[in-house]
Coordinates of C-alpha atoms in Angstrom, one line a residue:
M1092 CA -10.0 1.2 9.9
K1093 CA -12.6 0.2 7.5
R1094 CA -12.0 3.0 5.3
N1095 CA -8.1 1.9 5.2
L1096 CA -9.5 -1.7 4.5
A1097 CA -11.7 -0.6 1.8
A1098 CA -8.7 1.3 0.0
L1099 CA -6.5 -1.7 0.0
A1100 CA -9.2 -3.8 -1.0
A1101 CA -9.7 -1.8 -4.1
V1102 CA -6.0 -1.4 -4.7
L1103 CA -5.8 -5.3 -4.3
L1104 CA -8.1 -6.1 -6.6
V1105 CA -6.5 -4.0 -9.1
G1106 CA -3.6 -6.2 -9.1
C1107 CA -6.2 -9.5 -9.3
S1108 CA -6.7 -8.5 -12.9
G1109 CA -4.5 -9.7 -15.9
S1110 CA -4.3 -12.6 -18.5
G1111 CA -2.7 -15.4 -16.3
A1112 CA -4.6 -18.5 -16.5
S1113 CA -4.3 -21.4 -13.7
G1114 CA -3.3 -24.8 -15.4
T1115 CA -7.0 -26.1 -13.8
S1116 CA -9.2 -24.0 -15.9
D1117 CA -10.3 -24.5 -19.4
D1118 CA -11.8 -22.1 -22.4
T1119 CA -14.9 -23.7 -22.9
G1120 CA -16.8 -20.6 -21.9
E1121 CA -18.8 -22.6 -19.7
F1122 CA -19.7 -21.1 -16.4
N1123 CA -21.2 -22.3 -12.9
D1124 CA -23.5 -20.5 -10.1
A1125 CA -20.5 -19.5 -8.3
D1126 CA -19.3 -17.3 -11.7
L1127 CA -22.5 -15.8 -12.2
E1128 CA -22.8 -14.6 -8.5
F1129 CA -18.8 -13.3 -8.3
V1130 CA -19.1 -11.1 -11.5
Q1131 CA -22.8 -9.8 -10.5
G1132 CA -21.3 -8.9 -7.0
M1133 CA -18.3 -7.5 -8.3
I1134 CA -19.5 -5.2 -10.9
P1135 CA -21.0 -3.1 -8.0
H1136 CA -18.2 -3.8 -6.1
H1137 CA -16.0 -2.0 -9.1
E1138 CA -18.6 0.6 -9.4
Q1139 CA -18.3 2.1 -6.1
A1140 CA -14.5 1.9 -6.2
I1141 CA -14.7 4.4 -9.2
Q1142 CA -17.4 6.5 -7.6
M1143 CA -14.9 7.0 -4.8
A1144 CA -12.1 7.6 -7.1
D1145 CA -14.4 10.5 -8.8
M1146 CA -14.8 12.1 -5.5
V1147 CA -11.1 12.6 -5.4
L1148 CA -11.7 15.1 -8.2
R1149 CA -13.8 17.7 -6.2
D1150 CA -11.6 18.1 -3.3
E1151 CA -7.9 19.2 -3.1
V1152 CA -5.8 16.4 -2.3
T1153 CA -2.1 14.9 -2.1
V1154 CA -0.9 14.1 -5.3
S1155 CA -0.3 10.7 -4.5
T1156 CA -4.0 10.2 -3.4
A1157 CA -4.8 11.8 -6.5
D1158 CA -2.5 9.5 -8.6
L1159 CA -4.0 6.7 -6.4
A1160 CA -7.7 7.5 -7.4
A1161 CA -6.5 7.8 -10.9
E1162 CA -5.1 4.1 -11.1
I1163 CA -8.2 2.7 -9.5
R1164 CA -10.5 4.3 -12.4
A1165 CA -8.1 3.3 -14.7
A1166 CA -8.0 -0.2 -13.7
Q1167 CA -11.7 -1.1 -12.5
A1168 CA -13.5 0.8 -15.5
P1169 CA -11.9 -2.0 -18.3
E1170 CA -12.8 -4.7 -15.9
I1171 CA -16.3 -3.9 -15.3
A1172 CA -16.7 -3.9 -19.3
D1173 CA -15.1 -7.1 -19.1
M1174 CA -17.1 -8.7 -16.2
R1175 CA -20.5 -7.3 -18.7
A1176 CA -18.7 -8.7 -21.5
L1177 CA -18.6 -12.2 -19.5
L1178 CA -22.4 -11.6 -18.7
A1179 CA -23.3 -11.0 -22.3
E1180 CA -21.4 -14.3 -23.3
W1181 CA -23.0 -16.6 -21.0
G1182 CA -26.7 -15.1 -21.9
E1183 CA -27.3 -13.3 -18.4
E1184 CA -28.4 -9.9 -17.8
E1185 CA -26.8 -7.7 -15.1
D1186 CA -28.5 -8.2 -11.8
P1187 CA -29.1 -4.2 -10.2
H1188 CA -29.8 -5.8 -6.6
A1189 CA -27.0 -8.8 -6.6
M1190 CA -24.8 -6.8 -3.5
H1191 CA -28.3 -6.6 -1.8
E1192 CA -29.3 -10.6 -2.2
M1193 CA -26.2 -11.8 -0.2
D1194 CA -26.9 -13.4 2.9
D1195 CA -25.5 -10.8 5.2
H1196 CA -26.6 -7.8 3.0
S1197 CA -23.1 -6.8 2.4
M1198 CA -19.8 -7.2 1.1
H1199 CA -16.7 -6.7 2.8
G1200 CA -15.1 -3.3 1.4
M1201 CA -18.4 -1.8 0.5
M1202 CA -19.2 1.4 1.4
T1203 CA -23.1 2.1 2.9
D1204 CA -25.2 5.0 2.4
D1205 CA -23.9 6.5 5.5
D1206 CA -20.1 6.2 4.9
F1207 CA -20.5 7.7 1.6
N1208 CA -22.4 10.7 2.9
S1209 CA -19.9 11.0 5.5
L1210 CA -16.8 11.3 3.5
D1211 CA -19.2 13.8 0.6
A1212 CA -19.8 16.0 3.9
A1213 CA -16.0 16.0 4.4
T1214 CA -13.2 18.4 3.0
G1215 CA -9.9 18.7 2.8
V1216 CA -7.5 16.8 4.9
D1217 CA -10.7 15.3 6.8
F1218 CA -11.7 13.9 3.4
E1219 CA -8.5 12.9 2.3
R1220 CA -8.1 10.7 5.8
M1221 CA -11.6 9.5 5.1
W1222 CA -11.1 8.4 1.1
L1223 CA -7.7 6.8 2.1

């Protein structure tokens, strides 16, 4: 169930990108602590989605799963670049420990090292079920 939610979250995040702006935002380039925390946390979140998508390449999976992995990878990589560009624009450095500084030391949808090890050890149908 947790893995299904993680995959769903990754797919939903793909839909969160776009060029639409809300009526309350401005283009001043100003940012606040919440903006910085969000961007710092989403970079490793997106990187993990790419890492998971890359795992599909090493195993035989259905075409639909391979297509989903390709879509996730294609969407997340440019978003990471956009977030890094925002950090540069704001004069901020990327914090590689941003996810570890959260109050509960985790983010919903993030896999643990044990989760990754289990997924990495799985093959075939077991791998695909875990991945999805």
